[in-house]
């Protein structure tokens, strides 16, 4: 039987900020400080969750990542905990503003594997790996990183279950579908889509929202290496696929949107695809 709690909507809205920003390749401390400043500004606008782009802490510049692993990588500890002192500006701001922050990083696991992941910097002052990218882009990414395999990719904040993804993951409908079937209310996808390719996200992300009746959140970078500048266009989509808030294709922006549980309930009142998929899976 389907657990009833899987389909309950949260009791209150969740103000969420997408932080569309540029990272300096190899400047982990500087990028953490930049992120902390943007989190502070977003929190003053009411945000309680802030989402930064893919690999923000080291910058999406894979040659620099390979050439300077000490300057770019973060080492994880037991159970995915992280205590890197270069993250202190971001940790301090999360504690001060009571904001949960999701930020992309290159993390060296205890088993020696390098993963493209999301760190959760949470108000108690903890930092942990909460998601490892499952689908690696078939060029240099797949040579440098190990694909993630474990966990259900859900993070709970304020009664909201947030399904997690990174960039190319959004291209696989089953990825978002698995998060929704596990009870996610929103699908968050930090990214580094290159200029021109962000148009694909403008197709994928509203589709992932609509087919799963969840909010979808696209947090893309801007700027970066001259040979692959990121194209921005970060956006938040409602459970019916409609645009809630968005950024331009150039320049740093903060997009604050209120994720409304009533909107999920209303959409699911007439679009039953998710429940029907769950019923079909249980019947097998």
mmCIF file of C-alpha atoms in Angstrom, residues 39-246:
data_model
loop_
_atom_site.group_PDB
_atom_site.id
_atom_site.type_symbol
_atom_site.label_atom_id
_atom_site.label_comp_id
_atom_site.label_asym_id
_atom_site.label_seq_id
_atom_site.Cartn_x
_atom_site.Cartn_y
_atom_site.Cartn_z
ATOM 1 C CA UNK A 39 22.416 34.320 0.907
ATOM 2 C CA UNK A 40 22.335 37.325 3.240
ATOM 3 C CA UNK A 41 20.564 39.432 0.612
ATOM 4 C CA UNK A 42 18.107 36.632 -0.145
ATOM 5 C CA UNK A 43 17.353 36.106 3.548
ATOM 6 C CA UNK A 44 16.518 39.801 3.931
ATOM 7 C CA UNK A 45 13.907 39.214 1.226
ATOM 8 C CA UNK A 46 12.423 36.370 3.273
ATOM 9 C CA UNK A 47 14.114 33.299 1.767
ATOM 10 C CA UNK A 48 14.581 30.287 4.019
ATOM 11 C CA UNK A 49 16.233 28.092 1.386
ATOM 12 C CA UNK A 50 18.903 29.304 -1.054
ATOM 13 C CA UNK A 51 20.085 27.320 -4.088
ATOM 14 C CA UNK A 52 23.406 28.003 -5.837
ATOM 15 C CA UNK A 53 24.669 26.592 -9.158
ATOM 16 C CA UNK A 54 26.529 23.391 -9.958
ATOM 17 C CA UNK A 55 30.156 23.284 -8.719
ATOM 18 C CA UNK A 56 29.842 26.855 -7.458
ATOM 19 C CA UNK A 57 32.504 26.434 -4.784
ATOM 20 C CA UNK A 58 35.274 25.554 -7.244
ATOM 21 C CA UNK A 59 33.746 26.956 -10.404
ATOM 22 C CA UNK A 60 32.729 24.851 -13.406
ATOM 23 C CA UNK A 61 36.179 24.875 -14.992
ATOM 24 C CA UNK A 62 37.292 21.263 -15.252
ATOM 25 C CA UNK A 63 40.881 21.960 -16.396
ATOM 26 C CA UNK A 64 41.415 24.092 -13.286
ATOM 27 C CA UNK A 65 39.820 21.406 -11.145
ATOM 28 C CA UNK A 66 42.264 18.825 -12.483
ATOM 29 C CA UNK A 67 45.293 21.122 -12.284
ATOM 30 C CA UNK A 68 44.618 22.342 -8.723
ATOM 31 C CA UNK A 69 42.835 19.616 -6.745
ATOM 32 C CA UNK A 70 43.991 21.033 -3.406
ATOM 33 C CA UNK A 71 42.499 24.411 -4.198
ATOM 34 C CA UNK A 72 39.286 23.058 -5.705
ATOM 35 C CA UNK A 73 38.306 19.878 -3.871
ATOM 36 C CA UNK A 74 36.617 19.373 -0.529
ATOM 37 C CA UNK A 75 37.207 16.208 1.471
ATOM 38 C CA UNK A 76 34.308 14.452 3.110
ATOM 39 C CA UNK A 77 34.381 12.739 6.469
ATOM 40 C CA UNK A 78 32.346 9.933 8.018
ATOM 41 C CA UNK A 79 28.700 9.869 6.881
ATOM 42 C CA UNK A 80 29.264 12.691 4.406
ATOM 43 C CA UNK A 81 30.064 15.383 6.971
ATOM 44 C CA UNK A 82 32.275 18.292 5.873
ATOM 45 C CA UNK A 83 34.354 20.612 8.079
ATOM 46 C CA UNK A 84 36.456 22.559 5.564
ATOM 47 C CA UNK A 85 37.431 25.949 7.118
ATOM 48 C CA UNK A 86 37.090 27.669 3.726
ATOM 49 C CA UNK A 87 33.317 27.229 4.066
ATOM 50 C CA UNK A 88 33.126 29.261 7.281
ATOM 51 C CA UNK A 89 31.695 32.437 5.674
ATOM 52 C CA UNK A 90 28.822 30.417 4.246
ATOM 53 C CA UNK A 91 28.302 28.428 7.449
ATOM 54 C CA UNK A 92 28.229 31.605 9.527
ATOM 55 C CA UNK A 93 25.647 33.203 7.250
ATOM 56 C CA UNK A 94 23.427 30.105 7.266
ATOM 57 C CA UNK A 95 23.475 30.170 11.061
ATOM 58 C CA UNK A 96 22.952 33.919 11.309
ATOM 59 C CA UNK A 97 20.053 34.106 8.853
ATOM 60 C CA UNK A 98 18.577 30.670 9.661
ATOM 61 C CA UNK A 99 18.729 29.776 5.974
ATOM 62 C CA UNK A 100 19.372 26.332 4.495
ATOM 63 C CA UNK A 101 21.834 26.587 1.605
ATOM 64 C CA UNK A 102 22.411 24.120 -1.232
ATOM 65 C CA UNK A 103 25.686 24.655 -3.058
ATOM 66 C CA UNK A 104 27.583 22.673 -5.696
ATOM 67 C CA UNK A 105 31.026 21.284 -4.868
ATOM 68 C CA UNK A 106 33.663 18.815 -6.009
ATOM 69 C CA UNK A 107 34.063 16.380 -3.117
ATOM 70 C CA UNK A 108 36.677 13.677 -2.594
ATOM 71 C CA UNK A 109 34.994 10.806 -0.778
ATOM 72 C CA UNK A 110 36.686 8.587 1.798
ATOM 73 C CA UNK A 111 36.915 5.834 -0.833
ATOM 74 C CA UNK A 112 38.972 8.151 -3.046
ATOM 75 C CA UNK A 113 36.260 8.846 -5.626
ATOM 76 C CA UNK A 114 35.674 12.420 -6.775
ATOM 77 C CA UNK A 115 31.983 13.338 -6.985
ATOM 78 C CA UNK A 116 30.093 16.314 -8.371
ATOM 79 C CA UNK A 117 27.731 16.934 -5.504
ATOM 80 C CA UNK A 118 25.471 19.225 -3.522
ATOM 81 C CA UNK A 119 26.362 20.292 -0.017
ATOM 82 C CA UNK A 120 23.670 21.292 2.447
ATOM 83 C CA UNK A 121 24.804 24.096 4.735
ATOM 84 C CA UNK A 122 22.149 24.162 7.427
ATOM 85 C CA UNK A 123 21.222 26.605 10.221
ATOM 86 C CA UNK A 124 22.647 24.469 13.065
ATOM 87 C CA UNK A 125 26.041 25.061 11.421
ATOM 88 C CA UNK A 126 26.408 21.632 9.842
ATOM 89 C CA UNK A 127 27.677 20.902 6.329
ATOM 90 C CA UNK A 128 27.054 17.574 4.633
ATOM 91 C CA UNK A 129 26.940 15.925 1.234
ATOM 92 C CA UNK A 130 23.251 15.456 0.414
ATOM 93 C CA UNK A 131 23.381 14.467 -3.243
ATOM 94 C CA UNK A 132 25.901 13.152 -5.795
ATOM 95 C CA UNK A 133 25.256 13.745 -9.499
ATOM 96 C CA UNK A 134 23.896 10.528 -11.033
ATOM 97 C CA UNK A 135 24.151 11.331 -14.757
ATOM 98 C CA UNK A 136 27.536 12.693 -15.781
ATOM 99 C CA UNK A 137 27.861 14.666 -18.995
ATOM 100 C CA UNK A 138 29.542 12.338 -21.473
ATOM 101 C CA UNK A 139 32.541 14.578 -22.202
ATOM 102 C CA UNK A 140 35.147 15.426 -19.545
ATOM 103 C CA UNK A 141 32.767 15.015 -16.592
ATOM 104 C CA UNK A 142 32.544 11.265 -17.016
ATOM 105 C CA UNK A 143 36.355 10.994 -17.010
ATOM 106 C CA UNK A 144 36.876 13.120 -13.917
ATOM 107 C CA UNK A 145 33.959 12.246 -11.654
ATOM 108 C CA UNK A 146 32.369 9.075 -10.320
ATOM 109 C CA UNK A 147 28.587 8.905 -10.755
ATOM 110 C CA UNK A 148 26.574 8.929 -7.545
ATOM 111 C CA UNK A 149 24.419 5.949 -6.701
ATOM 112 C CA UNK A 150 23.241 6.076 -3.088
ATOM 113 C CA UNK A 151 20.294 7.603 -1.257
ATOM 114 C CA UNK A 152 16.930 8.853 -2.447
ATOM 115 C CA UNK A 153 18.116 12.418 -3.057
ATOM 116 C CA UNK A 154 15.577 14.043 -0.728
ATOM 117 C CA UNK A 155 16.226 16.864 1.722
ATOM 118 C CA UNK A 156 13.533 17.990 4.171
ATOM 119 C CA UNK A 157 13.244 21.665 5.072
ATOM 120 C CA UNK A 158 10.284 23.127 6.936
ATOM 121 C CA UNK A 159 8.059 20.171 6.120
ATOM 122 C CA UNK A 160 8.968 20.342 2.426
ATOM 123 C CA UNK A 161 10.643 17.338 0.821
ATOM 124 C CA UNK A 162 13.058 18.617 -1.793
ATOM 125 C CA UNK A 163 14.149 16.266 -4.567
ATOM 126 C CA UNK A 164 17.734 16.976 -5.623
ATOM 127 C CA UNK A 165 19.425 16.862 -9.019
ATOM 128 C CA UNK A 166 22.395 18.396 -10.824
ATOM 129 C CA UNK A 167 22.287 19.720 -14.402
ATOM 130 C CA UNK A 168 22.266 16.742 -16.824
ATOM 131 C CA UNK A 169 20.130 14.758 -14.353
ATOM 132 C CA UNK A 170 17.142 16.825 -15.471
ATOM 133 C CA UNK A 171 17.390 15.255 -18.930
ATOM 134 C CA UNK A 172 16.101 11.948 -17.532
ATOM 135 C CA UNK A 173 12.397 12.038 -16.751
ATOM 136 C CA UNK A 174 12.686 8.970 -14.523
ATOM 137 C CA UNK A 175 15.073 10.846 -12.227
ATOM 138 C CA UNK A 176 12.540 13.516 -11.294
ATOM 139 C CA UNK A 177 9.800 10.891 -11.335
ATOM 140 C CA UNK A 178 11.588 8.807 -8.706
ATOM 141 C CA UNK A 179 11.895 11.849 -6.452
ATOM 142 C CA UNK A 180 8.195 12.627 -6.825
ATOM 143 C CA UNK A 181 7.190 9.015 -6.152
ATOM 144 C CA UNK A 182 9.324 9.184 -2.995
ATOM 145 C CA UNK A 183 7.239 12.138 -1.837
ATOM 146 C CA UNK A 184 9.134 15.188 -3.118
ATOM 147 C CA UNK A 185 7.186 18.445 -3.302
ATOM 148 C CA UNK A 186 9.857 20.200 -5.363
ATOM 149 C CA UNK A 187 12.676 19.204 -7.715
ATOM 150 C CA UNK A 188 15.818 21.349 -7.382
ATOM 151 C CA UNK A 189 18.451 21.311 -10.104
ATOM 152 C CA UNK A 190 21.607 23.446 -9.720
ATOM 153 C CA UNK A 191 23.298 23.639 -13.118
ATOM 154 C CA UNK A 192 26.075 25.053 -15.292
ATOM 155 C CA UNK A 193 24.384 24.987 -18.697
ATOM 156 C CA UNK A 194 26.586 26.682 -21.277
ATOM 157 C CA UNK A 195 25.338 29.683 -23.275
ATOM 158 C CA UNK A 196 22.821 28.453 -25.842
ATOM 159 C CA UNK A 197 22.126 25.171 -24.039
ATOM 160 C CA UNK A 198 19.959 26.792 -21.363
ATOM 161 C CA UNK A 199 17.105 26.523 -23.877
ATOM 162 C CA UNK A 200 17.038 22.788 -23.107
ATOM 163 C CA UNK A 201 16.422 23.521 -19.439
ATOM 164 C CA UNK A 202 13.523 25.738 -20.496
ATOM 165 C CA UNK A 203 11.933 22.593 -21.949
ATOM 166 C CA UNK A 204 12.981 20.029 -19.345
ATOM 167 C CA UNK A 205 12.208 21.876 -16.129
ATOM 168 C CA UNK A 206 8.579 22.901 -16.773
ATOM 169 C CA UNK A 207 8.002 19.369 -18.096
ATOM 170 C CA UNK A 208 9.450 17.837 -14.907
ATOM 171 C CA UNK A 209 7.163 20.083 -12.865
ATOM 172 C CA UNK A 210 4.032 19.265 -14.870
ATOM 173 C CA UNK A 211 4.500 15.509 -15.251
ATOM 174 C CA UNK A 212 5.151 15.116 -11.502
ATOM 175 C CA UNK A 213 2.928 17.943 -10.195
ATOM 176 C CA UNK A 214 5.803 19.395 -8.168
ATOM 177 C CA UNK A 215 7.649 22.699 -8.178
ATOM 178 C CA UNK A 216 10.843 22.625 -10.213
ATOM 179 C CA UNK A 217 13.792 24.914 -9.566
ATOM 180 C CA UNK A 218 16.601 25.617 -12.035
ATOM 181 C CA UNK A 219 19.628 27.438 -10.565
ATOM 182 C CA UNK A 220 22.083 28.088 -13.386
ATOM 183 C CA UNK A 221 25.465 29.804 -13.316
ATOM 184 C CA UNK A 222 26.573 32.799 -15.349
ATOM 185 C CA UNK A 223 30.031 33.629 -16.632
ATOM 186 C CA UNK A 224 32.916 31.220 -16.251
ATOM 187 C CA UNK A 225 35.675 30.123 -18.641
ATOM 188 C CA UNK A 226 35.764 31.842 -22.024
ATOM 189 C CA UNK A 227 35.418 28.498 -23.817
ATOM 190 C CA UNK A 228 32.217 27.560 -21.983
ATOM 191 C CA UNK A 229 30.453 30.502 -20.343
ATOM 192 C CA UNK A 230 27.249 29.574 -18.521
ATOM 193 C CA UNK A 231 23.951 30.962 -19.778
ATOM 194 C CA UNK A 232 21.892 31.876 -16.712
ATOM 195 C CA UNK A 233 18.099 31.939 -17.301
ATOM 196 C CA UNK A 234 17.474 30.435 -13.858
ATOM 197 C CA UNK A 235 13.792 29.777 -13.189
ATOM 198 C CA UNK A 236 11.141 28.388 -10.863
ATOM 199 C CA UNK A 237 8.134 26.520 -12.258
ATOM 200 C CA UNK A 238 4.808 25.716 -10.586
ATOM 201 C CA UNK A 239 3.315 22.185 -10.402
ATOM 202 C CA UNK A 240 1.351 22.862 -13.598
ATOM 203 C CA UNK A 241 4.520 23.877 -15.456
ATOM 204 C CA UNK A 242 3.854 27.608 -15.388
ATOM 205 C CA UNK A 243 6.724 30.017 -14.776
ATOM 206 C CA UNK A 244 6.733 31.450 -11.253
ATOM 207 C CA UNK A 245 9.930 33.479 -11.398
ATOM 208 C CA UNK A 246 12.970 33.756 -13.623
#
